[in-house]
Amino acid sequence: MTEISSKQLIAAESYRLECQAGKSWLAVHIATGNRVVLKPLASFEDPRVVQHLMKIRHPAIPRLLDRVSFQSPEFTSSSAPNSGSKSAETEFLVCEYLTGVTFSEWLHKAGGVLPPEDVIPLLAQAARILAFLHEQNEPQLLHLDLKPEHLVRMPGGQVGLIDYDCARLLPLAPVCRSTIRCTAGYAAPELLQGQPKPASDIYAFGVLMLVLFTDLHANECSLPPLELLCRDLPVAVTNIINNCVKADPKQRFPSASVLAYSLEQLVVNRSLLYQNVNSVFNESSPQRPSTPVTVCNEKTKPDVVGQSSIKKSGDAANPILNQQLVVVWDHAEFAIEISRRLALSGKETIVIDVDLLNPRLDLLLNLSADAITAAQLSIEGTSPMSLRADQANTYDKPGLELALTSIMRQTLLPEHFPILLQKTETAHLKALTGSYLLRDYAHYDPQTLLQLFKTCRLHADTIVVRCGRFLHDSFTCLSLLAADLVLIPIQALPAEIREFNRYLDFLINQYPFERCKVRFVAIEHDPSRHLSWSMADALCGGLLGGSISKGCLGKNSRRNVKRIRFRHSEMASEVDQLLRRLGLLIPIGQARR
């Protein structure tokens, strides 16, 4: 970095140059005193990226503020700052300066190795930034130069991603190999062949993790077997790296969102950061296992409320984590729609309405009211061992109320639980809902709800829970705390986003609640009335998981109750795309056979 003498140079009459790093300048805006970075316009590989970055608003991405032209001084070992040597006039972009320490500086100060428990929360943020670039921009933006020098640890624990000189927009124009600019060691095989894609950034992310955790240079990370490089790393960290650095892009994490969620699970379950890698790679064998173990599996994931406790054959080869308990905050129609799409994909799904004061799912699903058999009545304590599902007598309690009552009385056995589930019009989708006697509302022990969730995990691939809007309801609080994933359907309006952000702040201050498991979803999104993608995501703290376009609300013929009905099949496809992005559905091409 070249410094300037006490006679500070002035650029374009507005910026005082402080020092030079490569071809860029660190400067100060004279009028405001704000630091900025001046980057030569010619340094960007893809000119379209400049126009795209000017439209992006994200707290972790430096904004492009202005364009200026001036004669940039050339400093060499033989020329002094006052020598008068000048280059031709150059056009520069004025970029926002992100205050903080780069990961490279942090790594150097730490002696070459950073502890995973300190870095993983920051890497989860970095992966979310990639997810924003890849999945929430049109066209997609690839960074293509991810390395420690380009990640900034900002004050307050936030992460910034800088330097988009090598970035490219998709679709790409044909690129010959000689024009690809990248950093050796971090470049994926397809990038070196002139075919960059989103998976190229995921590959670089895996190399980045190796550099941060192993005291190796990026060029050294591809030489030894991965099990030797990761010998001293926790099993969960090794699994993530393994799913990033595959030579075949199709074998890596299917998206940056899935990578981010994998890292976020390590933030939630910190015990995974202390499990030795030897349980994954057998040191006596020179070959790596043919099917890598996933981060969340039967061996590494604790069997506690709020975490999955079942494992199906074939999951070990699937990098998508098992988000089994999904809580939808308040929006009944959205809860039903995602439940239907999950069930139509073949997943055994249970949808539960725990808003006891304002239940709606039974109406929206057209479930017959109060059709509880005498066999179900026996669950309450009459004769559990003699249950028969075909007995015809009815009882006046809905399935959920009966389940909660029997759990409190300790008369509900897991094998009898399916009798309480009501079938819906959709195959593989069952419901646990109904109307409730208000006089019984205050008598439910909140712990019975947690036991109910544990029982549901034994009988379904995915449980979708619709909870009430207000945090004063104990069932709402418990559902949010126990969830693997919390979805907040909102209209992309400032007031509604602020409302739920305040709810989240309250939860975090009062309970051991992790914000990283929350995803906002912009529903019925109308670009003419609602916030733009980048603005909504910024207000959501980078947690905007996706959007559903404005659909149409139809009438339910039997109940005269509104519910979401999409006009075209592409509307349902939007929901499927959202679920794949969230890791709830396996991406196309990776479905289990």
mmCIF file of N, CA and C in Angstrom, residues 20 52 62 126 138 153 175 211 250 269 275 295 307 322 324 357 387 399 458 488 514 523 553 571 590:
data_model
loop_
_atom_site.group_PDB
_atom_site.id
_atom_site.type_symbol
_atom_site.label_atom_id
_atom_site.label_comp_id
_atom_site.label_asym_id
_atom_site.label_seq_id
_atom_site.Cartn_x
_atom_site.Cartn_y
_atom_site.Cartn_z
ATOM 1 N N GLN A 20 -2.687 4.342 -1.624
ATOM 2 C CA GLN A 20 -3.029 3.545 -2.792
ATOM 3 C C GLN A 20 -2.826 2.076 -2.479
ATOM 4 N N HIS A 52 -25.257 -2.873 -12.297
ATOM 5 C CA HIS A 52 -26.041 -3.702 -11.376
ATOM 6 C C HIS A 52 -25.760 -3.314 -9.923
ATOM 7 N N PRO A 62 -20.739 -2.950 -0.391
ATOM 8 C CA PRO A 62 -20.432 -1.519 -0.550
ATOM 9 C C PRO A 62 -21.244 -0.901 -1.684
ATOM 10 N N ALA A 126 -21.669 -14.561 5.761
ATOM 11 C CA ALA A 126 -21.057 -14.459 4.430
ATOM 12 C C ALA A 126 -21.803 -15.318 3.418
ATOM 13 N N GLU A 138 -31.820 -10.356 -10.088
ATOM 14 C CA GLU A 138 -32.128 -10.693 -11.475
ATOM 15 C C GLU A 138 -31.449 -9.660 -12.360
ATOM 16 N N ARG A 153 -14.749 -8.024 8.725
ATOM 17 C CA ARG A 153 -15.441 -8.142 10.016
ATOM 18 C C ARG A 153 -15.683 -6.730 10.529
ATOM 19 N N VAL A 175 -16.806 -16.945 -22.724
ATOM 20 C CA VAL A 175 -15.558 -16.407 -22.175
ATOM 21 C C VAL A 175 -14.442 -17.392 -22.449
ATOM 22 N N VAL A 211 -8.509 -22.466 4.540
ATOM 23 C CA VAL A 211 -7.444 -21.491 4.800
ATOM 24 C C VAL A 211 -7.579 -20.910 6.209
ATOM 25 N N LYS A 250 -22.136 -30.310 -9.512
ATOM 26 C CA LYS A 250 -23.426 -30.901 -9.158
ATOM 27 C C LYS A 250 -23.383 -31.619 -7.817
ATOM 28 N N ASN A 269 -26.504 -25.229 17.302
ATOM 29 C CA ASN A 269 -26.047 -26.417 18.033
ATOM 30 C C ASN A 269 -24.526 -26.360 18.174
ATOM 31 N N GLN A 275 -17.082 -32.011 18.166
ATOM 32 C CA GLN A 275 -17.046 -33.433 17.858
ATOM 33 C C GLN A 275 -15.926 -33.690 16.864
ATOM 34 N N VAL A 295 -24.161 -32.775 7.843
ATOM 35 C CA VAL A 295 -23.934 -32.072 9.103
ATOM 36 C C VAL A 295 -24.919 -32.525 10.164
ATOM 37 N N GLN A 307 -35.112 -30.153 17.475
ATOM 38 C CA GLN A 307 -34.179 -30.718 16.512
ATOM 39 C C GLN A 307 -34.730 -32.055 16.036
ATOM 40 N N ASN A 322 -32.129 -31.558 7.525
ATOM 41 C CA ASN A 322 -33.483 -31.981 7.827
ATOM 42 C C ASN A 322 -34.159 -30.942 8.710
ATOM 43 N N GLN A 324 -37.162 -30.344 10.175
ATOM 44 C CA GLN A 324 -38.377 -31.132 10.338
ATOM 45 C C GLN A 324 -39.527 -30.347 10.926
ATOM 46 N N LEU A 357 -56.896 -19.693 20.306
ATOM 47 C CA LEU A 357 -57.922 -18.655 20.378
ATOM 48 C C LEU A 357 -58.538 -18.351 19.016
ATOM 49 N N LEU A 387 -57.724 -50.060 21.218
ATOM 50 C CA LEU A 387 -58.137 -49.065 20.239
ATOM 51 C C LEU A 387 -58.498 -49.702 18.910
ATOM 52 N N GLY A 399 -59.101 -33.269 17.372
ATOM 53 C CA GLY A 399 -57.903 -34.080 17.556
ATOM 54 C C GLY A 399 -56.832 -33.422 18.397
ATOM 55 N N LEU A 458 -41.968 -38.545 15.189
ATOM 56 C CA LEU A 458 -41.885 -39.987 14.961
ATOM 57 C C LEU A 458 -42.785 -40.437 13.822
ATOM 58 N N ILE A 488 -41.859 -16.294 8.364
ATOM 59 C CA ILE A 488 -42.722 -15.154 8.682
ATOM 60 C C ILE A 488 -43.277 -14.602 7.376
ATOM 61 N N GLU A 514 -32.647 -17.973 18.554
ATOM 62 C CA GLU A 514 -31.633 -17.671 17.542
ATOM 63 C C GLU A 514 -32.299 -17.059 16.313
ATOM 64 N N ILE A 523 -45.174 -12.344 0.679
ATOM 65 C CA ILE A 523 -46.286 -13.021 0.018
ATOM 66 C C ILE A 523 -47.139 -12.013 -0.744
ATOM 67 N N LEU A 553 -57.286 -15.033 -4.591
ATOM 68 C CA LEU A 553 -57.978 -15.712 -3.511
ATOM 69 C C LEU A 553 -59.321 -16.184 -4.026
ATOM 70 N N MET A 571 -47.493 -20.511 -10.464
ATOM 71 C CA MET A 571 -47.606 -19.973 -9.112
ATOM 72 C C MET A 571 -47.219 -21.034 -8.089
ATOM 73 N N GLN A 590 -31.856 -33.841 -7.810
ATOM 74 C CA GLN A 590 -31.244 -34.503 -6.670
ATOM 75 C C GLN A 590 -32.275 -35.305 -5.888
#
